[in-house]
Coordinates of C-alpha atoms in Angstrom, one line a residue:
M19 CA 14.7 -25.6 8.9
L20 CA 14.5 -21.8 9.1
K21 CA 14.3 -21.6 5.3
T22 CA 11.4 -24.0 5.2
K23 CA 9.6 -22.1 8.0
R24 CA 10.1 -18.8 6.1
F25 CA 8.7 -20.4 2.8
V26 CA 5.6 -21.7 4.5
A27 CA 5.0 -18.4 6.3
L28 CA 5.4 -16.6 2.9
V29 CA 2.7 -18.7 1.2
M30 CA 0.3 -18.2 4.2
G31 CA 1.1 -14.5 4.5
A32 CA 0.5 -13.8 0.9
A33 CA -3.0 -15.3 1.1
I34 CA -3.8 -13.4 4.3
F35 CA -2.6 -10.1 3.0
A36 CA -4.5 -10.5 -0.3
A37 CA -7.7 -11.1 1.8
A38 CA -7.0 -8.1 4.0
C39 CA -6.8 -5.8 1.0
G40 CA -10.1 -7.2 -0.6
G41 CA -7.0 -1.3 8.3
G42 CA -19.9 0.3 28.4
T43 CA -21.6 3.6 27.4
A44 CA -19.3 6.6 27.3
T45 CA -19.8 10.2 26.3
P46 CA -18.1 10.9 22.9
A47 CA -15.3 13.5 23.1
P48 CA -16.1 16.9 21.7
A49 CA -15.4 17.7 18.1
T50 CA -12.3 19.6 17.3
P51 CA -12.6 22.4 14.8
A52 CA -9.7 23.2 12.6
P53 CA -7.6 26.3 13.4
A54 CA -7.7 29.0 10.8
T55 CA -3.9 28.5 10.3
P56 CA -2.6 25.0 11.1
A57 CA -0.4 25.2 14.2
P58 CA 2.8 23.2 14.6
A59 CA 1.6 19.8 15.6
T60 CA 4.2 19.1 18.2
E61 CA 6.8 20.5 20.5
A62 CA 9.7 18.2 20.2
P63 CA 12.8 18.3 22.3
A64 CA 15.6 20.1 20.5
T65 CA 17.8 17.4 19.0
E66 CA 20.0 17.0 16.0
A67 CA 20.1 14.0 13.7
P68 CA 22.6 11.3 15.0
T69 CA 25.9 11.5 13.2
G70 CA 28.6 9.0 12.4
L71 CA 26.6 6.6 10.3
T72 CA 28.8 5.0 7.6
G73 CA 27.9 2.5 4.9
S74 CA 25.2 1.7 2.4
L75 CA 21.6 0.8 3.0
T76 CA 18.6 0.0 0.8
I77 CA 15.3 1.1 2.3
W78 CA 11.6 0.7 1.3
H79 CA 8.6 2.8 2.0
A80 CA 5.0 2.9 0.5
Y81 CA 4.2 6.6 0.9
G82 CA 3.7 7.0 -2.8
S83 CA 0.6 4.9 -2.5
S84 CA -0.7 6.3 0.8
G85 CA -3.5 8.3 -0.7
G86 CA -1.7 11.6 -0.8
S87 CA 1.7 13.3 -0.6
A88 CA 1.9 14.6 3.0
E89 CA 3.5 11.3 4.3
F90 CA 6.0 11.3 1.6
K91 CA 6.9 14.9 2.2
A92 CA 7.5 14.2 5.9
F93 CA 9.5 11.1 5.2
S94 CA 11.6 12.9 2.7
R95 CA 12.4 15.8 5.0
V96 CA 13.4 13.4 7.8
L97 CA 15.6 11.4 5.4
D98 CA 17.2 14.5 4.1
N99 CA 18.1 15.6 7.6
V100 CA 19.7 12.2 8.4
K101 CA 21.6 12.1 5.2
L102 CA 22.9 15.7 5.7
A103 CA 24.1 14.8 9.2
N104 CA 25.8 11.6 7.9
P105 CA 27.6 12.4 4.6
D106 CA 29.3 9.0 4.6
L107 CA 26.0 7.2 4.6
Q108 CA 24.6 6.0 1.2
V109 CA 20.8 5.4 1.2
T110 CA 18.9 4.0 -1.7
A111 CA 15.2 4.6 -1.0
Q112 CA 12.6 2.7 -3.1
D113 CA 8.8 3.4 -3.1
I114 CA 6.9 0.1 -3.2
P115 CA 3.1 0.1 -3.6
F116 CA 1.4 -0.5 -0.3
N117 CA -0.6 -3.5 -1.6
D118 CA 2.7 -5.2 -2.5
I119 CA 5.2 -4.2 0.1
F120 CA 4.6 -7.0 2.6
T121 CA 4.4 -9.9 0.2
K122 CA 7.3 -8.5 -1.9
F123 CA 9.4 -8.1 1.2
Q124 CA 8.7 -11.7 2.4
T125 CA 9.4 -13.1 -1.1
E126 CA 12.7 -11.4 -1.4
S127 CA 13.8 -11.9 2.2
A128 CA 13.0 -15.6 1.9
A129 CA 15.4 -15.8 -0.9
G130 CA 18.1 -14.0 1.1
G131 CA 17.5 -10.6 -0.5
G132 CA 15.2 -7.6 0.0
P133 CA 15.9 -4.2 1.6
D134 CA 18.0 -3.7 4.7
L135 CA 14.9 -2.3 6.3
F136 CA 11.5 -0.8 5.5
I137 CA 8.8 1.3 7.1
A138 CA 5.2 0.3 7.2
P139 CA 2.2 -0.2 9.6
N140 CA 2.1 -3.3 11.8
D141 CA -0.5 -4.9 9.5
P142 CA 0.8 -8.5 9.1
F143 CA 3.4 -7.9 11.8
G144 CA 2.8 -11.0 13.8
D145 CA 2.9 -13.2 10.7
M146 CA 6.2 -11.8 9.6
V147 CA 7.7 -12.4 13.0
R148 CA 6.4 -16.0 13.1
G149 CA 7.7 -16.5 9.6
G150 CA 11.3 -15.5 10.6
F151 CA 11.5 -12.5 8.3
L152 CA 12.3 -9.8 10.9
A153 CA 15.4 -9.3 13.1
D154 CA 14.8 -9.6 16.8
L155 CA 15.5 -6.1 18.3
T156 CA 15.1 -7.1 21.9
G157 CA 17.7 -5.3 24.0
K158 CA 19.0 -3.4 21.0
I159 CA 16.7 -0.4 21.1
D160 CA 16.1 0.0 24.8
D161 CA 17.0 3.7 24.6
V162 CA 14.2 4.2 22.1
L163 CA 11.7 2.2 24.1
A164 CA 12.5 4.1 27.3
N165 CA 10.8 7.2 25.6
T166 CA 8.1 5.3 23.8
S167 CA 4.4 5.2 24.8
E168 CA 3.1 2.0 26.2
V169 CA 0.6 1.5 23.3
A170 CA 3.4 2.1 20.7
A171 CA 5.8 -0.2 22.5
G172 CA 3.1 -2.9 22.6
G173 CA 2.5 -2.5 18.9
A174 CA 6.2 -3.1 18.3
T175 CA 6.2 -6.4 20.2
V176 CA 5.2 -9.9 19.5
D177 CA 5.2 -12.6 22.1
G178 CA 7.3 -10.5 24.5
K179 CA 10.0 -9.7 21.9
V180 CA 10.7 -6.4 20.0
Y181 CA 10.8 -6.5 16.2
M182 CA 10.1 -2.9 15.2
V183 CA 11.5 0.6 15.8
P184 CA 8.2 2.5 16.3
E185 CA 7.6 5.9 14.6
G186 CA 4.0 6.8 15.0
L187 CA 0.5 5.7 15.7
K188 CA -2.6 5.6 13.5
A189 CA -6.3 5.2 13.9
V190 CA -9.6 6.2 12.1
A191 CA -11.7 9.2 13.1
M192 CA -14.4 11.2 11.5
Y193 CA -13.3 14.1 9.3
Y194 CA -15.9 16.8 8.5
D195 CA -16.1 20.2 6.9
A196 CA -16.8 22.6 9.8
E197 CA -18.3 25.1 7.4
K198 CA -20.9 22.7 6.1
I199 CA -21.4 20.6 9.2
K200 CA -22.0 22.9 12.1
T201 CA -22.7 20.2 14.7
P202 CA -21.0 16.9 13.8
P203 CA -23.1 13.8 14.7
A204 CA -22.1 12.2 18.0
T205 CA -24.1 9.0 17.7
T206 CA -24.9 6.6 14.9
A207 CA -28.5 7.6 15.1
E208 CA -27.6 11.2 14.5
L209 CA -25.3 10.2 11.6
L210 CA -28.1 8.2 10.0
Q211 CA -30.6 11.1 10.4
L212 CA -28.1 13.5 8.9
V213 CA -27.9 11.4 5.8
K214 CA -31.7 11.1 5.6
D215 CA -31.9 14.9 5.8
G216 CA -29.6 15.2 2.8
G217 CA -26.2 15.4 4.5
K218 CA -23.3 14.2 2.3
V219 CA -21.5 11.4 4.1
G220 CA -19.0 8.9 2.8
M221 CA -17.6 5.7 4.2
I222 CA -15.0 3.2 3.0
D223 CA -16.7 0.0 4.1
G224 CA -15.2 -3.3 4.9
A225 CA -13.4 -5.3 7.6
Y226 CA -10.9 -2.5 8.4
F227 CA -12.8 0.8 8.2
G228 CA -15.9 -0.9 9.6
W229 CA -14.1 -2.3 12.7
G230 CA -14.9 0.7 14.9
F231 CA -18.6 0.3 14.7
Y232 CA -18.5 -3.3 16.2
N233 CA -17.9 -2.1 19.7
G234 CA -20.5 0.7 19.3
F235 CA -23.1 -1.9 18.7
G236 CA -21.9 -4.2 21.5
G237 CA -20.0 -6.7 19.3
K238 CA -16.5 -8.0 19.1
I239 CA -14.6 -10.4 16.9
F240 CA -12.5 -12.5 19.4
D241 CA -12.8 -13.9 22.8
D242 CA -9.9 -14.2 25.2
A243 CA -8.9 -17.5 23.6
N244 CA -8.9 -16.0 20.1
K245 CA -12.0 -17.9 19.1
C246 CA -14.7 -16.1 17.2
A247 CA -17.0 -14.1 19.5
A248 CA -19.1 -12.3 16.8
T249 CA -22.1 -14.6 17.3
A250 CA -22.2 -14.2 21.1
N251 CA -24.7 -11.4 20.4
S252 CA -26.0 -9.4 17.4
G253 CA -23.5 -6.6 17.7
V254 CA -21.3 -7.3 14.7
A255 CA -24.2 -8.0 12.5
D256 CA -26.0 -4.9 13.7
A257 CA -22.9 -2.8 13.0
I258 CA -22.8 -3.9 9.3
S259 CA -26.5 -3.6 9.0
F260 CA -26.2 0.1 10.2
V261 CA -23.7 0.8 7.4
K262 CA -26.1 -0.8 5.0
E263 CA -28.8 1.6 6.3
L264 CA -26.4 4.5 5.7
K265 CA -26.0 3.4 2.1
A266 CA -29.7 2.9 1.5
A267 CA -30.3 6.4 2.9
G268 CA -28.0 8.0 0.4
A269 CA -24.5 7.9 1.9
L270 CA -21.6 7.1 -0.4
V271 CA -20.6 3.6 1.0
D272 CA -18.1 1.8 -1.1
P273 CA -15.1 -0.5 -0.6
D274 CA -13.0 1.6 -3.1
Y275 CA -10.7 3.7 -1.0
G276 CA -9.8 6.1 -3.8
K277 CA -13.4 6.7 -4.7
V278 CA -14.5 7.8 -1.3
N279 CA -11.2 9.6 -0.4
D280 CA -11.4 11.6 -3.6
A281 CA -15.0 12.5 -3.0
F282 CA -14.1 14.2 0.2
K283 CA -11.1 16.0 -1.2
N284 CA -13.2 17.2 -4.1
G285 CA -16.0 18.5 -1.9
E286 CA -18.6 15.9 -3.1
I287 CA -19.1 14.7 0.5
D288 CA -18.6 16.6 3.8
I289 CA -18.0 13.7 6.2
I290 CA -15.6 10.8 5.8
F291 CA -14.1 8.2 8.1
N292 CA -10.4 7.9 7.6
G293 CA -7.0 7.8 9.3
N294 CA -4.5 10.5 10.4
W295 CA -2.3 9.5 7.5
T296 CA -4.6 11.7 5.3
L297 CA -4.6 14.7 7.7
G298 CA -2.0 16.8 5.8
D299 CA -3.7 16.2 2.4
Y300 CA -7.2 16.9 3.7
R301 CA -6.1 20.1 5.3
A302 CA -4.8 21.3 1.9
A303 CA -7.9 20.1 0.0
R304 CA -10.5 21.2 2.6
P305 CA -9.3 24.3 4.6
N306 CA -12.3 23.8 7.0
A307 CA -11.5 20.2 7.8
A308 CA -12.2 19.3 11.4
I309 CA -12.1 16.0 13.3
A310 CA -14.5 14.3 15.7
P311 CA -14.7 10.7 17.1
V312 CA -16.4 8.0 15.1
P313 CA -20.0 8.3 16.4
A314 CA -20.9 6.2 19.4
G315 CA -23.4 3.4 18.8
P316 CA -26.3 2.3 21.0
A317 CA -24.0 0.1 23.1
G318 CA -21.2 2.6 23.6
V319 CA -18.2 4.2 22.0
S320 CA -16.9 3.2 18.6
A321 CA -13.4 1.8 19.0
T322 CA -11.4 1.9 15.8
M323 CA -8.3 -0.2 15.2
T324 CA -5.1 1.3 16.5
G325 CA -2.0 0.6 14.5
V326 CA 1.7 1.4 14.8
D327 CA 4.1 2.5 12.0
G328 CA 7.7 1.7 12.3
W329 CA 10.9 0.3 10.8
Y330 CA 11.4 -3.4 10.3
I331 CA 14.9 -4.8 10.0
N332 CA 15.4 -7.6 7.5
A333 CA 16.5 -10.9 9.2
A334 CA 18.3 -11.7 5.9
G335 CA 20.1 -8.4 5.8
Q336 CA 23.9 -8.1 6.1
N337 CA 23.9 -4.6 7.6
Q338 CA 21.6 -5.1 10.6
D339 CA 23.6 -2.9 13.1
L340 CA 23.7 0.0 10.6
A341 CA 20.0 -0.6 9.7
I342 CA 19.1 -0.3 13.4
A343 CA 21.1 2.8 13.9
F344 CA 19.5 4.4 10.8
A345 CA 16.0 3.5 12.0
K346 CA 16.7 5.1 15.4
A347 CA 18.0 8.2 13.6
M348 CA 14.8 8.3 11.4
T349 CA 12.6 8.1 14.5
D350 CA 14.2 10.5 17.0
A351 CA 12.1 13.1 18.6
A352 CA 12.7 15.7 16.0
G353 CA 11.8 13.3 13.2
Q354 CA 8.6 12.3 14.9
G355 CA 7.8 15.9 15.3
I356 CA 8.2 16.4 11.5
Y357 CA 5.9 13.5 10.8
A358 CA 3.3 14.9 13.1
D359 CA 3.5 18.5 11.7
I360 CA 3.3 17.5 8.1
A361 CA 1.5 14.2 8.0
G362 CA -0.6 14.1 11.2
H363 CA 1.1 11.1 12.7
V364 CA 0.7 10.7 16.5
P365 CA 4.2 10.4 17.8
A366 CA 5.3 7.1 19.4
N367 CA 7.8 9.1 21.5
K368 CA 5.8 10.1 24.7
N369 CA 8.1 13.1 25.2
V370 CA 7.0 14.8 22.0
S371 CA 4.1 17.1 23.2
I372 CA 1.2 17.4 20.8
V373 CA -0.1 21.0 20.5
D374 CA -2.1 20.9 17.3
P375 CA -5.8 20.2 18.2
L376 CA -6.4 18.0 15.1
V377 CA -3.4 15.8 15.8
K378 CA -4.5 15.7 19.5
S379 CA -8.0 14.5 18.3
F380 CA -6.3 11.6 16.5
A381 CA -4.2 10.9 19.7
D382 CA -7.5 10.5 21.5
A383 CA -8.7 8.1 18.8
V384 CA -5.5 6.1 19.0
Y385 CA -5.7 5.6 22.8
A386 CA -9.4 4.9 22.7
G387 CA -9.0 2.3 20.0
D388 CA -8.5 -1.5 19.9
P389 CA -4.8 -2.3 19.5
R390 CA -4.4 -4.1 16.2
P391 CA -4.4 -7.9 17.1
Q392 CA -1.1 -9.7 16.4
A393 CA -2.2 -13.3 17.3
K394 CA -1.9 -15.7 14.4
E395 CA -5.7 -16.2 14.5
F396 CA -6.2 -12.6 13.4
G397 CA -4.9 -13.4 9.9
N398 CA -8.0 -15.4 9.1
Y399 CA -10.3 -12.5 10.1
W400 CA -9.8 -10.6 6.9
G401 CA -11.1 -13.1 4.3
A402 CA -14.0 -14.4 6.4
F403 CA -15.4 -11.1 7.5
G404 CA -14.5 -9.3 4.3
D405 CA -16.8 -11.8 2.6
A406 CA -19.5 -11.1 5.2
W407 CA -19.4 -7.4 4.5
R408 CA -19.8 -8.0 0.8
Q409 CA -22.6 -10.5 1.3
I410 CA -24.5 -8.2 3.6
L411 CA -24.0 -4.9 1.7
D412 CA -24.0 -6.2 -1.9
A413 CA -25.9 -9.5 -1.9
N414 CA -28.6 -8.7 0.7
A415 CA -27.6 -11.7 2.8
D416 CA -29.2 -12.1 6.2
P417 CA -26.7 -10.4 8.5
A418 CA -26.9 -13.0 11.3
T419 CA -26.4 -15.8 8.8
A420 CA -23.5 -14.1 7.1
I421 CA -21.7 -13.4 10.5
A422 CA -22.3 -17.0 11.6
T423 CA -20.7 -18.2 8.4
A424 CA -17.8 -15.9 8.8
C425 CA -17.3 -17.1 12.4
S426 CA -17.3 -20.7 11.5
T427 CA -15.0 -20.1 8.5
M428 CA -12.5 -18.2 10.6
D429 CA -12.6 -20.7 13.5
A430 CA -12.2 -23.6 11.1
A431 CA -9.2 -22.0 9.5
N432 CA -7.7 -21.4 12.9
G433 CA -8.4 -24.9 14.1
K434 CA -10.8 -23.8 16.8

């Protein structure tokens, strides 16, 4: 029965992830200029990597495809520390492309294989849990959760049970070159005017990076019953229409992550909307890189999607106790401090104090954002609204009509 459940979930999850890859008025927080010399991001409690781990583990990560090298450097340093403290532990680490890691894991786990554990964002987290792919960690990492922020603990939980050892939190904010952009735009109106005046702005468009603007224009995707709410008003359609206006005014608006990312790193644009996973690399490429909130819209703040990175334990694995102990070692306070210092992750551990103003700005974005939904209905958001973005931006479709179609498509798929 479990095997059948995992196979059905695998087929559904593969389709959902493929589509996903096609992440009240308030005064915006002040922009944070970059320090001349990057300060240590955190003050972590003095700890040593746990010792006494014995055995062999296979682990997966996707840092080689994260858009830069800073995350891999942080991961490697933490892993080296754990291995040095545990000479009888054998770890085989494999880099799996991010676009493949979830479907590959589910395919191999469904057949009784796969890694002992892997680290990744909580993208299709709920679907992996409902498919039976992840080990239930409830009651097994209480010592970790006692020091974990509420939003990180929530992001490690599905239906009241824990299935992830949380490491860090991520959200999207606005990077800008403080040398070129003296006063970063605080509102969408100011952003559009900046582009019209010749400012070099880039945006990776689509259902993930565009999510933050929905709230700014008064829209939302789901109601409390997880039925589509995007047609309750014009907010979602207006948000996508605004991005289309940016493009028409001369901004680099493109769904190709690499194209827009590289344009900022190469100095072709001076503003980009991206996550804290790129902070270390942007600092190296743009010494004057600074961070501000995604500009507020006419209806209020722009709330980007807050995600949690962490370790998942394979339900089909034969070394689950060792895998859990290893995950805890990789996410102790010192390890999370390394991730923050090198890669800009916001620590899940609430006792790790953030001192770097740029990382602190991302912490603000994390806690002001919308927690990434984990309800099963969310899986059908990506395809329906990804199509709406393309129809509006590329095919000149009427925004209200495109959003109505996306809503009905998503609700039909969800049986609503």
